[in-house]
mmCIF file with all atom_site columns, C-alpha atoms in Angstrom:
data_model
loop_
_atom_site.group_PDB
_atom_site.id
_atom_site.type_symbol
_atom_site.label_atom_id
_atom_site.label_alt_id
_atom_site.label_comp_id
_atom_site.label_asym_id
_atom_site.label_entity_id
_atom_site.label_seq_id
_atom_site.pdbx_PDB_ins_code
_atom_site.Cartn_x
_atom_site.Cartn_y
_atom_site.Cartn_z
_atom_site.occupancy
_atom_site.B_iso_or_equiv
_atom_site.pdbx_formal_charge
_atom_site.auth_seq_id
_atom_site.auth_comp_id
_atom_site.auth_asym_id
_atom_site.auth_atom_id
_atom_site.pdbx_PDB_model_num
ATOM 1   C CA . SER M 1 1   ? 18.526  14.974  8.392   1.00 50.00 ? 1   SER M CA 1
ATOM 2   C CA . GLN M 1 2   ? 18.056  15.232  4.646   1.00 52.00 ? 2   GLN M CA 1
ATOM 3   C CA . GLN M 1 3   ? 14.715  13.498  4.833   1.00 63.00 ? 3   GLN M CA 1
ATOM 4   C CA . GLY M 1 4   ? 12.128  15.014  2.535   1.00 70.00 ? 4   GLY M CA 1
ATOM 5   C CA . GLU M 1 5   ? 8.790   16.090  3.888   1.00 83.00 ? 5   GLU M CA 1
ATOM 6   C CA . GLU M 1 6   ? 5.544   15.311  2.157   1.00 86.00 ? 6   GLU M CA 1
ATOM 7   C CA . ASP M 1 7   ? 2.407   17.346  2.477   1.00 86.00 ? 7   ASP M CA 1
ATOM 8   C CA . PRO M 1 8   ? -0.339  16.635  3.345   1.00 88.00 ? 8   PRO M CA 1
ATOM 9   C CA . GLN M 1 9   ? 0.161   13.549  5.524   1.00 90.00 ? 9   GLN M CA 1
ATOM 10  C CA . ALA M 1 10  ? -3.240  12.219  4.481   1.00 93.00 ? 10  ALA M CA 1
ATOM 11  C CA . LEU M 1 11  ? -5.622  13.052  1.668   1.00 95.00 ? 11  LEU M CA 1
ATOM 12  C CA . SER M 1 12  ? -9.151  11.836  1.026   1.00 96.00 ? 12  SER M CA 1
ATOM 13  C CA . ILE M 1 13  ? -10.898 12.596  -2.250  1.00 96.00 ? 13  ILE M CA 1
ATOM 14  C CA . GLN M 1 14  ? -13.795 11.418  -4.368  1.00 97.00 ? 14  GLN M CA 1
ATOM 15  C CA . GLU M 1 15  ? -13.227 9.224   -7.391  1.00 97.00 ? 15  GLU M CA 1
ATOM 16  C CA . GLY M 1 16  ? -12.744 11.363  -10.475 1.00 97.00 ? 16  GLY M CA 1
ATOM 17  C CA . GLU M 1 17  ? -11.170 14.269  -8.589  1.00 97.00 ? 17  GLU M CA 1
ATOM 18  C CA . ASN M 1 18  ? -7.539  15.265  -8.901  1.00 97.00 ? 18  ASN M CA 1
ATOM 19  C CA . ALA M 1 19  ? -5.059  14.575  -6.107  1.00 97.00 ? 19  ALA M CA 1
ATOM 20  C CA . THR M 1 20  ? -2.092  16.844  -5.477  1.00 97.00 ? 20  THR M CA 1
ATOM 21  C CA . MET M 1 21  ? 0.736   15.864  -3.170  1.00 96.00 ? 21  MET M CA 1
ATOM 22  C CA . ASN M 1 22  ? 3.775   17.927  -2.305  1.00 96.00 ? 22  ASN M CA 1
ATOM 23  C CA . CYS M 1 23  ? 7.323   17.161  -1.283  1.00 96.00 ? 23  CYS M CA 1
ATOM 24  C CA . SER M 1 24  ? 10.002  19.490  0.049   1.00 96.00 ? 24  SER M CA 1
ATOM 25  C CA . TYR M 1 25  ? 13.680  18.798  0.607   1.00 95.00 ? 25  TYR M CA 1
ATOM 26  C CA . LYS M 1 26  ? 16.658  20.617  2.059   1.00 93.00 ? 26  LYS M CA 1
ATOM 27  C CA . THR M 1 27  ? 19.798  20.085  -0.001  1.00 90.00 ? 27  THR M CA 1
ATOM 28  C CA . SER M 1 28  ? 20.598  19.933  -3.718  1.00 92.00 ? 28  SER M CA 1
ATOM 29  C CA . ILE M 1 29  ? 19.577  16.859  -5.656  1.00 92.00 ? 29  ILE M CA 1
ATOM 30  C CA . ASN M 1 30  ? 20.482  14.862  -8.749  1.00 91.00 ? 30  ASN M CA 1
ATOM 31  C CA . ASN M 1 31  ? 16.912  13.681  -9.130  1.00 93.00 ? 31  ASN M CA 1
ATOM 32  C CA . LEU M 1 32  ? 13.638  13.249  -7.275  1.00 95.00 ? 32  LEU M CA 1
ATOM 33  C CA . GLN M 1 33  ? 11.454  10.161  -7.485  1.00 95.00 ? 33  GLN M CA 1
ATOM 34  C CA . TRP M 1 34  ? 7.900   9.275   -6.503  1.00 97.00 ? 34  TRP M CA 1
ATOM 35  C CA . TYR M 1 35  ? 6.834   5.819   -5.330  1.00 97.00 ? 35  TYR M CA 1
ATOM 36  C CA . ARG M 1 36  ? 3.528   4.179   -4.492  1.00 97.00 ? 36  ARG M CA 1
ATOM 37  C CA . GLN M 1 37  ? 2.937   1.532   -1.846  1.00 96.00 ? 37  GLN M CA 1
ATOM 38  C CA . ASN M 1 38  ? -0.219  -0.499  -1.632  1.00 95.00 ? 38  ASN M CA 1
ATOM 39  C CA . SER M 1 39  ? -1.066  -1.911  1.775   1.00 92.00 ? 39  SER M CA 1
ATOM 40  C CA . GLY M 1 40  ? 1.202   -4.798  2.706   1.00 89.00 ? 40  GLY M CA 1
ATOM 41  C CA . ARG M 1 41  ? 3.305   -4.548  -0.437  1.00 92.00 ? 41  ARG M CA 1
ATOM 42  C CA . GLY M 1 42  ? 6.688   -3.221  -1.482  1.00 93.00 ? 42  GLY M CA 1
ATOM 43  C CA . LEU M 1 43  ? 7.144   0.219   -3.017  1.00 95.00 ? 43  LEU M CA 1
ATOM 44  C CA . VAL M 1 44  ? 6.637   0.654   -6.734  1.00 96.00 ? 44  VAL M CA 1
ATOM 45  C CA . HIS M 1 45  ? 8.472   3.329   -8.712  1.00 96.00 ? 45  HIS M CA 1
ATOM 46  C CA . LEU M 1 46  ? 6.171   5.840   -10.435 1.00 97.00 ? 46  LEU M CA 1
ATOM 47  C CA . ILE M 1 47  ? 8.283   8.562   -11.964 1.00 96.00 ? 47  ILE M CA 1
ATOM 48  C CA . LEU M 1 48  ? 11.756  10.119  -11.839 1.00 95.00 ? 48  LEU M CA 1
ATOM 49  C CA . ILE M 1 49  ? 12.456  13.780  -12.557 1.00 96.00 ? 49  ILE M CA 1
ATOM 50  C CA . ARG M 1 50  ? 15.999  15.068  -12.929 1.00 94.00 ? 50  ARG M CA 1
ATOM 51  C CA . SER M 1 51  ? 17.256  18.296  -11.403 1.00 94.00 ? 51  SER M CA 1
ATOM 52  C CA . ASN M 1 52  ? 17.395  19.998  -14.817 1.00 94.00 ? 52  ASN M CA 1
ATOM 53  C CA . GLU M 1 53  ? 13.775  19.094  -15.612 1.00 96.00 ? 53  GLU M CA 1
ATOM 54  C CA . ARG M 1 54  ? 10.746  21.121  -14.534 1.00 97.00 ? 54  ARG M CA 1
ATOM 55  C CA . GLU M 1 55  ? 7.839   18.895  -15.463 1.00 98.00 ? 55  GLU M CA 1
ATOM 56  C CA . LYS M 1 56  ? 7.260   15.293  -16.419 1.00 97.00 ? 56  LYS M CA 1
ATOM 57  C CA . HIS M 1 57  ? 4.196   13.274  -17.367 1.00 96.00 ? 57  HIS M CA 1
ATOM 58  C CA . SER M 1 58  ? 3.382   9.596   -17.212 1.00 95.00 ? 58  SER M CA 1
ATOM 59  C CA . GLY M 1 59  ? -0.191  8.607   -17.984 1.00 96.00 ? 59  GLY M CA 1
ATOM 60  C CA . ARG M 1 60  ? -2.412  10.292  -15.376 1.00 97.00 ? 60  ARG M CA 1
ATOM 61  C CA . LEU M 1 61  ? 0.625   11.414  -13.375 1.00 97.00 ? 61  LEU M CA 1
ATOM 62  C CA . ARG M 1 62  ? 2.203   14.843  -13.632 1.00 98.00 ? 62  ARG M CA 1
ATOM 63  C CA . VAL M 1 63  ? 5.274   15.737  -11.597 1.00 98.00 ? 63  VAL M CA 1
ATOM 64  C CA . THR M 1 64  ? 6.780   19.185  -11.275 1.00 98.00 ? 64  THR M CA 1
ATOM 65  C CA . LEU M 1 65  ? 10.087  20.180  -9.742  1.00 98.00 ? 65  LEU M CA 1
ATOM 66  C CA . ASP M 1 66  ? 11.111  23.616  -8.534  1.00 97.00 ? 66  ASP M CA 1
ATOM 67  C CA . THR M 1 67  ? 14.758  23.449  -7.493  1.00 96.00 ? 67  THR M CA 1
ATOM 68  C CA . SER M 1 68  ? 14.772  27.104  -6.389  1.00 96.00 ? 68  SER M CA 1
ATOM 69  C CA . LYS M 1 69  ? 12.099  26.279  -3.808  1.00 96.00 ? 69  LYS M CA 1
ATOM 70  C CA . LYS M 1 70  ? 13.403  22.756  -3.245  1.00 96.00 ? 70  LYS M CA 1
ATOM 71  C CA . SER M 1 71  ? 9.983   21.299  -3.783  1.00 96.00 ? 71  SER M CA 1
ATOM 72  C CA . SER M 1 72  ? 8.080   18.916  -6.020  1.00 97.00 ? 72  SER M CA 1
ATOM 73  C CA . SER M 1 73  ? 4.460   18.083  -6.572  1.00 97.00 ? 73  SER M CA 1
ATOM 74  C CA . LEU M 1 74  ? 2.727   14.947  -7.801  1.00 97.00 ? 74  LEU M CA 1
ATOM 75  C CA . LEU M 1 75  ? -0.635  15.362  -9.480  1.00 98.00 ? 75  LEU M CA 1
ATOM 76  C CA . ILE M 1 76  ? -2.867  12.369  -10.142 1.00 98.00 ? 76  ILE M CA 1
ATOM 77  C CA . THR M 1 77  ? -5.683  13.318  -12.480 1.00 97.00 ? 77  THR M CA 1
ATOM 78  C CA . ALA M 1 78  ? -9.098  11.655  -12.632 1.00 97.00 ? 78  ALA M CA 1
ATOM 79  C CA . SER M 1 79  ? -8.373  9.533   -9.581  1.00 97.00 ? 79  SER M CA 1
ATOM 80  C CA . ARG M 1 80  ? -9.670  6.008   -9.231  1.00 97.00 ? 80  ARG M CA 1
ATOM 81  C CA . ALA M 1 81  ? -10.351 3.832   -6.199  1.00 96.00 ? 81  ALA M CA 1
ATOM 82  C CA . ALA M 1 82  ? -7.323  1.765   -7.251  1.00 96.00 ? 82  ALA M CA 1
ATOM 83  C CA . ASP M 1 83  ? -5.114  4.829   -6.635  1.00 97.00 ? 83  ASP M CA 1
ATOM 84  C CA . THR M 1 84  ? -5.718  4.389   -2.904  1.00 97.00 ? 84  THR M CA 1
ATOM 85  C CA . ALA M 1 85  ? -2.223  3.856   -1.499  1.00 97.00 ? 85  ALA M CA 1
ATOM 86  C CA . SER M 1 86  ? 0.655   5.570   0.262   1.00 96.00 ? 86  SER M CA 1
ATOM 87  C CA . TYR M 1 87  ? 2.862   7.804   -1.859  1.00 97.00 ? 87  TYR M CA 1
ATOM 88  C CA . PHE M 1 88  ? 6.493   8.602   -1.098  1.00 96.00 ? 88  PHE M CA 1
ATOM 89  C CA . CYS M 1 89  ? 8.921   11.064  -2.532  1.00 95.00 ? 89  CYS M CA 1
ATOM 90  C CA . ALA M 1 90  ? 12.571  10.080  -2.558  1.00 95.00 ? 90  ALA M CA 1
ATOM 91  C CA . THR M 1 91  ? 15.529  12.307  -3.245  1.00 93.00 ? 91  THR M CA 1
ATOM 92  C CA . ASP M 1 92  ? 18.929  11.466  -4.663  1.00 89.00 ? 92  ASP M CA 1
ATOM 93  C CA . HIS M 1 93  ? 21.026  14.139  -3.015  1.00 87.00 ? 93  HIS M CA 1
ATOM 94  C CA . THR M 1 94  ? 24.228  15.386  -4.575  1.00 82.00 ? 94  THR M CA 1
ATOM 95  C CA . GLY M 1 95  ? 27.145  13.504  -3.053  1.00 78.00 ? 95  GLY M CA 1
ATOM 96  C CA . ALA M 1 96  ? 24.914  10.931  -1.386  1.00 73.00 ? 96  ALA M CA 1
ATOM 97  C CA . ASN M 1 97  ? 26.739  7.976   -2.952  1.00 75.00 ? 97  ASN M CA 1
ATOM 98  C CA . SER M 1 98  ? 23.838  6.261   -4.708  1.00 81.00 ? 98  SER M CA 1
ATOM 99  C CA . LYS M 1 99  ? 21.421  6.418   -1.804  1.00 88.00 ? 99  LYS M CA 1
ATOM 100 C CA . LEU M 1 100 ? 17.851  7.681   -1.820  1.00 90.00 ? 100 LEU M CA 1
ATOM 101 C CA . THR M 1 101 ? 16.277  9.533   1.083   1.00 91.00 ? 101 THR M CA 1
ATOM 102 C CA . PHE M 1 102 ? 12.594  8.750   1.491   1.00 92.00 ? 102 PHE M CA 1
ATOM 103 C CA . GLY M 1 103 ? 9.943   10.923  3.078   1.00 91.00 ? 103 GLY M CA 1
ATOM 104 C CA . LYS M 1 104 ? 7.402   9.574   5.542   1.00 91.00 ? 104 LYS M CA 1
ATOM 105 C CA . GLY M 1 105 ? 4.709   9.234   2.936   1.00 93.00 ? 105 GLY M CA 1
ATOM 106 C CA . ILE M 1 106 ? 1.230   10.501  2.130   1.00 94.00 ? 106 ILE M CA 1
ATOM 107 C CA . THR M 1 107 ? -1.821  8.308   2.583   1.00 95.00 ? 107 THR M CA 1
ATOM 108 C CA . LEU M 1 108 ? -4.275  8.808   -0.262  1.00 97.00 ? 108 LEU M CA 1
ATOM 109 C CA . SER M 1 109 ? -7.809  7.482   0.004   1.00 97.00 ? 109 SER M CA 1
ATOM 110 C CA . VAL M 1 110 ? -10.031 7.634   -3.070  1.00 97.00 ? 110 VAL M CA 1
ATOM 111 C CA . ARG M 1 111 ? -13.700 7.121   -2.260  1.00 95.00 ? 111 ARG M CA 1
ATOM 112 C CA . PRO M 1 112 ? -15.774 5.325   -4.914  1.00 91.00 ? 112 PRO M CA 1
ATOM 113 C CA . ASP N 2 1   ? 7.779   -7.327  -10.993 1.00 55.00 ? 1   ASP N CA 1
ATOM 114 C CA . ALA N 2 2   ? 11.538  -7.055  -10.949 1.00 63.00 ? 2   ALA N CA 1
ATOM 115 C CA . GLY N 2 3   ? 13.215  -10.308 -9.988  1.00 92.00 ? 3   GLY N CA 1
ATOM 116 C CA . ILE N 2 4   ? 13.652  -9.699  -6.285  1.00 96.00 ? 4   ILE N CA 1
ATOM 117 C CA . THR N 2 5   ? 12.750  -12.163 -3.586  1.00 97.00 ? 5   THR N CA 1
ATOM 118 C CA . GLN N 2 6   ? 13.085  -11.948 0.162   1.00 98.00 ? 6   GLN N CA 1
ATOM 119 C CA . SER N 2 7   ? 13.190  -14.788 2.634   1.00 97.00 ? 7   SER N CA 1
ATOM 120 C CA . PRO N 2 8   ? 11.681  -15.456 5.004   1.00 97.00 ? 8   PRO N CA 1
ATOM 121 C CA . ARG N 2 9   ? 8.536   -13.399 4.439   1.00 97.00 ? 9   ARG N CA 1
ATOM 122 C CA . HIS N 2 10  ? 7.498   -13.631 8.069   1.00 97.00 ? 10  HIS N CA 1
ATOM 123 C CA . LYS N 2 11  ? 9.496   -14.437 11.156  1.00 97.00 ? 11  LYS N CA 1
ATOM 124 C CA . VAL N 2 12  ? 8.919   -14.376 14.881  1.00 98.00 ? 12  VAL N CA 1
ATOM 125 C CA . THR N 2 13  ? 11.988  -14.630 17.046  1.00 97.00 ? 13  THR N CA 1
ATOM 126 C CA . GLU N 2 14  ? 12.981  -14.118 20.652  1.00 97.00 ? 14  GLU N CA 1
ATOM 127 C CA . THR N 2 15  ? 15.066  -11.299 22.048  1.00 97.00 ? 15  THR N CA 1
ATOM 128 C CA . GLY N 2 16  ? 18.774  -12.092 21.941  1.00 97.00 ? 16  GLY N CA 1
ATOM 129 C CA . THR N 2 17  ? 18.680  -14.560 19.064  1.00 96.00 ? 17  THR N CA 1
ATOM 130 C CA . PRO N 2 18  ? 20.520  -13.967 15.791  1.00 96.00 ? 18  PRO N CA 1
ATOM 131 C CA . VAL N 2 19  ? 18.428  -13.498 12.662  1.00 97.00 ? 19  VAL N CA 1
ATOM 132 C CA . THR N 2 20  ? 19.438  -13.419 9.008   1.00 98.00 ? 20  THR N CA 1
ATOM 133 C CA . LEU N 2 21  ? 17.256  -12.075 6.244   1.00 98.00 ? 21  LEU N CA 1
ATOM 134 C CA . ARG N 2 22  ? 18.053  -12.846 2.634   1.00 98.00 ? 22  ARG N CA 1
ATOM 135 C CA . CYS N 2 23  ? 17.523  -10.771 -0.495  1.00 98.00 ? 23  CYS N CA 1
ATOM 136 C CA . HIS N 2 24  ? 17.991  -12.411 -3.876  1.00 98.00 ? 24  HIS N CA 1
ATOM 137 C CA . GLN N 2 25  ? 17.895  -10.692 -7.282  1.00 97.00 ? 25  GLN N CA 1
ATOM 138 C CA . THR N 2 26  ? 17.979  -11.988 -10.810 1.00 96.00 ? 26  THR N CA 1
ATOM 139 C CA . GLU N 2 27  ? 18.483  -8.570  -12.467 1.00 93.00 ? 27  GLU N CA 1
ATOM 140 C CA . ASN N 2 28  ? 22.276  -8.343  -12.086 1.00 93.00 ? 28  ASN N CA 1
ATOM 141 C CA . HIS N 2 29  ? 21.915  -4.832  -10.629 1.00 93.00 ? 29  HIS N CA 1
ATOM 142 C CA . ARG N 2 30  ? 24.970  -3.360  -8.950  1.00 93.00 ? 30  ARG N CA 1
ATOM 143 C CA . TYR N 2 31  ? 23.280  -1.657  -6.002  1.00 94.00 ? 31  TYR N CA 1
ATOM 144 C CA . MET N 2 32  ? 21.337  -3.394  -3.254  1.00 96.00 ? 32  MET N CA 1
ATOM 145 C CA . TYR N 2 33  ? 19.716  -1.824  -0.196  1.00 97.00 ? 33  TYR N CA 1
ATOM 146 C CA . TRP N 2 34  ? 18.120  -2.847  3.070   1.00 98.00 ? 34  TRP N CA 1
ATOM 147 C CA . TYR N 2 35  ? 15.424  -0.599  4.560   1.00 97.00 ? 35  TYR N CA 1
ATOM 148 C CA . ARG N 2 36  ? 13.159  -0.841  7.534   1.00 97.00 ? 36  ARG N CA 1
ATOM 149 C CA . GLN N 2 37  ? 9.686   0.639   7.576   1.00 96.00 ? 37  GLN N CA 1
ATOM 150 C CA . ASP N 2 38  ? 7.995   1.689   10.786  1.00 94.00 ? 38  ASP N CA 1
ATOM 151 C CA . PRO N 2 39  ? 4.842   3.746   11.396  1.00 87.00 ? 39  PRO N CA 1
ATOM 152 C CA . GLY N 2 40  ? 5.664   7.421   11.657  1.00 82.00 ? 40  GLY N CA 1
ATOM 153 C CA . HIS N 2 41  ? 9.180   6.984   10.289  1.00 84.00 ? 41  HIS N CA 1
ATOM 154 C CA . GLY N 2 42  ? 8.666   6.092   6.667   1.00 86.00 ? 42  GLY N CA 1
ATOM 155 C CA . LEU N 2 43  ? 11.448  4.137   5.028   1.00 93.00 ? 43  LEU N CA 1
ATOM 156 C CA . ARG N 2 44  ? 14.901  4.271   6.606   1.00 94.00 ? 44  ARG N CA 1
ATOM 157 C CA . LEU N 2 45  ? 18.098  2.921   5.104   1.00 95.00 ? 45  LEU N CA 1
ATOM 158 C CA . ILE N 2 46  ? 19.976  0.335   7.178   1.00 97.00 ? 46  ILE N CA 1
ATOM 159 C CA . HIS N 2 47  ? 22.872  -0.678  4.921   1.00 97.00 ? 47  HIS N CA 1
ATOM 160 C CA . TYR N 2 48  ? 23.545  -0.750  1.236   1.00 95.00 ? 48  TYR N CA 1
ATOM 161 C CA . SER N 2 49  ? 25.944  -2.383  -1.198  1.00 96.00 ? 49  SER N CA 1
ATOM 162 C CA . TYR N 2 50  ? 27.554  -0.924  -4.301  1.00 92.00 ? 50  TYR N CA 1
ATOM 163 C CA . GLY N 2 51  ? 29.201  -4.140  -5.439  1.00 92.00 ? 51  GLY N CA 1
ATOM 164 C CA . VAL N 2 52  ? 30.312  -7.576  -4.312  1.00 94.00 ? 52  VAL N CA 1
ATOM 165 C CA . LYS N 2 53  ? 31.923  -7.221  -0.884  1.00 93.00 ? 53  LYS N CA 1
ATOM 166 C CA . ASP N 2 54  ? 31.394  -3.440  -1.013  1.00 94.00 ? 54  ASP N CA 1
ATOM 167 C CA . THR N 2 55  ? 28.963  -2.220  1.620   1.00 95.00 ? 55  THR N CA 1
ATOM 168 C CA . ASP N 2 56  ? 28.307  0.916   3.614   1.00 94.00 ? 56  ASP N CA 1
ATOM 169 C CA . LYS N 2 57  ? 26.152  2.060   6.501   1.00 95.00 ? 57  LYS N CA 1
ATOM 170 C CA . GLY N 2 58  ? 22.859  3.827   6.221   1.00 93.00 ? 58  GLY N CA 1
ATOM 171 C CA . GLU N 2 59  ? 20.879  5.969   8.605   1.00 91.00 ? 59  GLU N CA 1
ATOM 172 C CA . VAL N 2 60  ? 19.991  3.244   11.143  1.00 95.00 ? 60  VAL N CA 1
ATOM 173 C CA . SER N 2 61  ? 22.801  0.680   10.981  1.00 96.00 ? 61  SER N CA 1
ATOM 174 C CA . ASP N 2 62  ? 23.381  0.038   14.703  1.00 96.00 ? 62  ASP N CA 1
ATOM 175 C CA . GLY N 2 63  ? 22.646  -3.588  15.593  1.00 96.00 ? 63  GLY N CA 1
ATOM 176 C CA . TYR N 2 64  ? 22.739  -4.735  11.952  1.00 98.00 ? 64  TYR N CA 1
ATOM 177 C CA . SER N 2 65  ? 25.417  -6.182  9.702   1.00 97.00 ? 65  SER N CA 1
ATOM 178 C CA . VAL N 2 66  ? 25.358  -7.136  6.032   1.00 98.00 ? 66  VAL N CA 1
ATOM 179 C CA . SER N 2 67  ? 27.259  -9.269  3.605   1.00 97.00 ? 67  SER N CA 1
ATOM 180 C CA . ARG N 2 68  ? 27.348  -9.567  -0.164  1.00 97.00 ? 68  ARG N CA 1
ATOM 181 C CA . SER N 2 69  ? 29.483  -12.393 -1.473  1.00 96.00 ? 69  SER N CA 1
ATOM 182 C CA . LYS N 2 70  ? 27.669  -12.672 -4.804  1.00 96.00 ? 70  LYS N CA 1
ATOM 183 C CA . THR N 2 71  ? 26.018  -10.091 -7.052  1.00 96.00 ? 71  THR N CA 1
ATOM 184 C CA . GLU N 2 72  ? 22.617  -11.693 -6.565  1.00 97.00 ? 72  GLU N CA 1
ATOM 185 C CA . ASP N 2 73  ? 22.517  -12.068 -2.772  1.00 98.00 ? 73  ASP N CA 1
ATOM 186 C CA . PHE N 2 74  ? 22.507  -9.475  0.001   1.00 98.00 ? 74  PHE N CA 1
ATOM 187 C CA . LEU N 2 75  ? 22.158  -10.715 3.564   1.00 98.00 ? 75  LEU N CA 1
ATOM 188 C CA . LEU N 2 76  ? 21.038  -8.682  6.566   1.00 98.00 ? 76  LEU N CA 1
ATOM 189 C CA . THR N 2 77  ? 21.938  -10.032 9.999   1.00 98.00 ? 77  THR N CA 1
ATOM 190 C CA . LEU N 2 78  ? 20.645  -8.966  13.366  1.00 97.00 ? 78  LEU N CA 1
ATOM 191 C CA . GLU N 2 79  ? 23.380  -10.246 15.646  1.00 93.00 ? 79  GLU N CA 1
ATOM 192 C CA . SER N 2 80  ? 21.212  -10.214 18.766  1.00 96.00 ? 80  SER N CA 1
ATOM 193 C CA . ALA N 2 81  ? 17.634  -9.248  18.031  1.00 97.00 ? 81  ALA N CA 1
ATOM 194 C CA . THR N 2 82  ? 15.887  -6.663  20.209  1.00 97.00 ? 82  THR N CA 1
ATOM 195 C CA . SER N 2 83  ? 12.229  -5.661  20.388  1.00 97.00 ? 83  SER N CA 1
ATOM 196 C CA . SER N 2 84  ? 13.103  -2.311  18.772  1.00 96.00 ? 84  SER N CA 1
ATOM 197 C CA . GLN N 2 85  ? 14.028  -4.243  15.633  1.00 98.00 ? 85  GLN N CA 1
ATOM 198 C CA . THR N 2 86  ? 10.464  -5.430  15.187  1.00 97.00 ? 86  THR N CA 1
ATOM 199 C CA . SER N 2 87  ? 9.655   -3.970  11.783  1.00 97.00 ? 87  SER N CA 1
ATOM 200 C CA . VAL N 2 88  ? 8.991   -4.643  8.133   1.00 97.00 ? 88  VAL N CA 1
ATOM 201 C CA . TYR N 2 89  ? 12.238  -5.001  6.196   1.00 98.00 ? 89  TYR N CA 1
ATOM 202 C CA . PHE N 2 90  ? 12.491  -4.236  2.502   1.00 98.00 ? 90  PHE N CA 1
ATOM 203 C CA . CYS N 2 91  ? 15.258  -5.025  0.086   1.00 98.00 ? 91  CYS N CA 1
ATOM 204 C CA . ALA N 2 92  ? 15.707  -2.907  -3.034  1.00 97.00 ? 92  ALA N CA 1
ATOM 205 C CA . ILE N 2 93  ? 17.955  -2.950  -6.084  1.00 96.00 ? 93  ILE N CA 1
ATOM 206 C CA . SER N 2 94  ? 19.057  -0.248  -8.478  1.00 92.00 ? 94  SER N CA 1
ATOM 207 C CA . GLU N 2 95  ? 21.474  0.819   -11.146 1.00 86.00 ? 95  GLU N CA 1
ATOM 208 C CA . SER N 2 96  ? 23.266  4.069   -11.856 1.00 77.00 ? 96  SER N CA 1
ATOM 209 C CA . TYR N 2 97  ? 23.766  5.516   -15.325 1.00 72.00 ? 97  TYR N CA 1
ATOM 210 C CA . GLY N 2 98  ? 25.601  8.797   -15.500 1.00 69.00 ? 98  GLY N CA 1
ATOM 211 C CA . VAL N 2 99  ? 24.718  11.200  -12.710 1.00 72.00 ? 99  VAL N CA 1
ATOM 212 C CA . GLY N 2 100 ? 22.529  9.954   -9.914  1.00 75.00 ? 100 GLY N CA 1
ATOM 213 C CA . ILE N 2 101 ? 20.862  6.735   -8.949  1.00 77.00 ? 101 ILE N CA 1
ATOM 214 C CA . GLN N 2 102 ? 18.042  5.352   -11.052 1.00 83.00 ? 102 GLN N CA 1
ATOM 215 C CA . GLU N 2 103 ? 14.753  3.977   -9.831  1.00 91.00 ? 103 GLU N CA 1
ATOM 216 C CA . GLN N 2 104 ? 14.798  1.360   -7.111  1.00 94.00 ? 104 GLN N CA 1
ATOM 217 C CA . TYR N 2 105 ? 12.911  -1.913  -7.375  1.00 95.00 ? 105 TYR N CA 1
ATOM 218 C CA . PHE N 2 106 ? 11.618  -3.311  -4.127  1.00 96.00 ? 106 PHE N CA 1
ATOM 219 C CA . GLY N 2 107 ? 11.123  -6.800  -2.825  1.00 96.00 ? 107 GLY N CA 1
ATOM 220 C CA . PRO N 2 108 ? 7.873   -7.895  -1.131  1.00 96.00 ? 108 PRO N CA 1
ATOM 221 C CA . GLY N 2 109 ? 9.164   -7.322  2.394   1.00 97.00 ? 109 GLY N CA 1
ATOM 222 C CA . THR N 2 110 ? 9.848   -9.404  5.484   1.00 97.00 ? 110 THR N CA 1
ATOM 223 C CA . ARG N 2 111 ? 7.757   -8.892  8.589   1.00 97.00 ? 111 ARG N CA 1
ATOM 224 C CA . LEU N 2 112 ? 9.945   -9.525  11.625  1.00 98.00 ? 112 LEU N CA 1
ATOM 225 C CA . THR N 2 113 ? 8.588   -9.696  15.156  1.00 98.00 ? 113 THR N CA 1
ATOM 226 C CA . VAL N 2 114 ? 10.964  -9.871  18.101  1.00 97.00 ? 114 VAL N CA 1
ATOM 227 C CA . THR N 2 115 ? 9.276   -11.018 21.308  1.00 96.00 ? 115 THR N CA 1
#
């Protein structure tokens, strides 16, 4: 399976702290994407990083990509209670014909 | 939110009955996807479409069929529902510019229970 693996599976932090989530994958990619899912809702796209990029920022989000290690990290700075959600990485693998492979997700809880 | 709707939003059906879920988009995106989400498995691709009447299988396609007769509609059919198909089903849409697929936009989901 090409399914990515996120780490940790669950993360609990205090409001104001930073949250770091990791994703590893097995085969070469065109891009890697991070999504958020609030309870009972559909997934929402957060950020896309291409295989030739190493770092990308969007507001309080910072994503890094290391293609030599086949891994990515998502950093949420100054977390808020509203950041409580599940986070998924998704990979667009080379030759995958416009399909994304999603990981199993990370559950983030931000305590007020 | 991107213009994606799913119907029905909730459905309870009996084992052996056929079920059709509908995904409708107003974004004119080329690609449409059906996923199922189950605890411990994350999101798994059932079928996807890369154009009108162009579809292909995903990771967990057994027991499911799809049809896309118009750009805006993508139907998922369970020919004879089984309890293992109890799940939350998500539709997603996307475009592709250059190399690779762009971000996917997801519908609100359909919660299907097969008794």
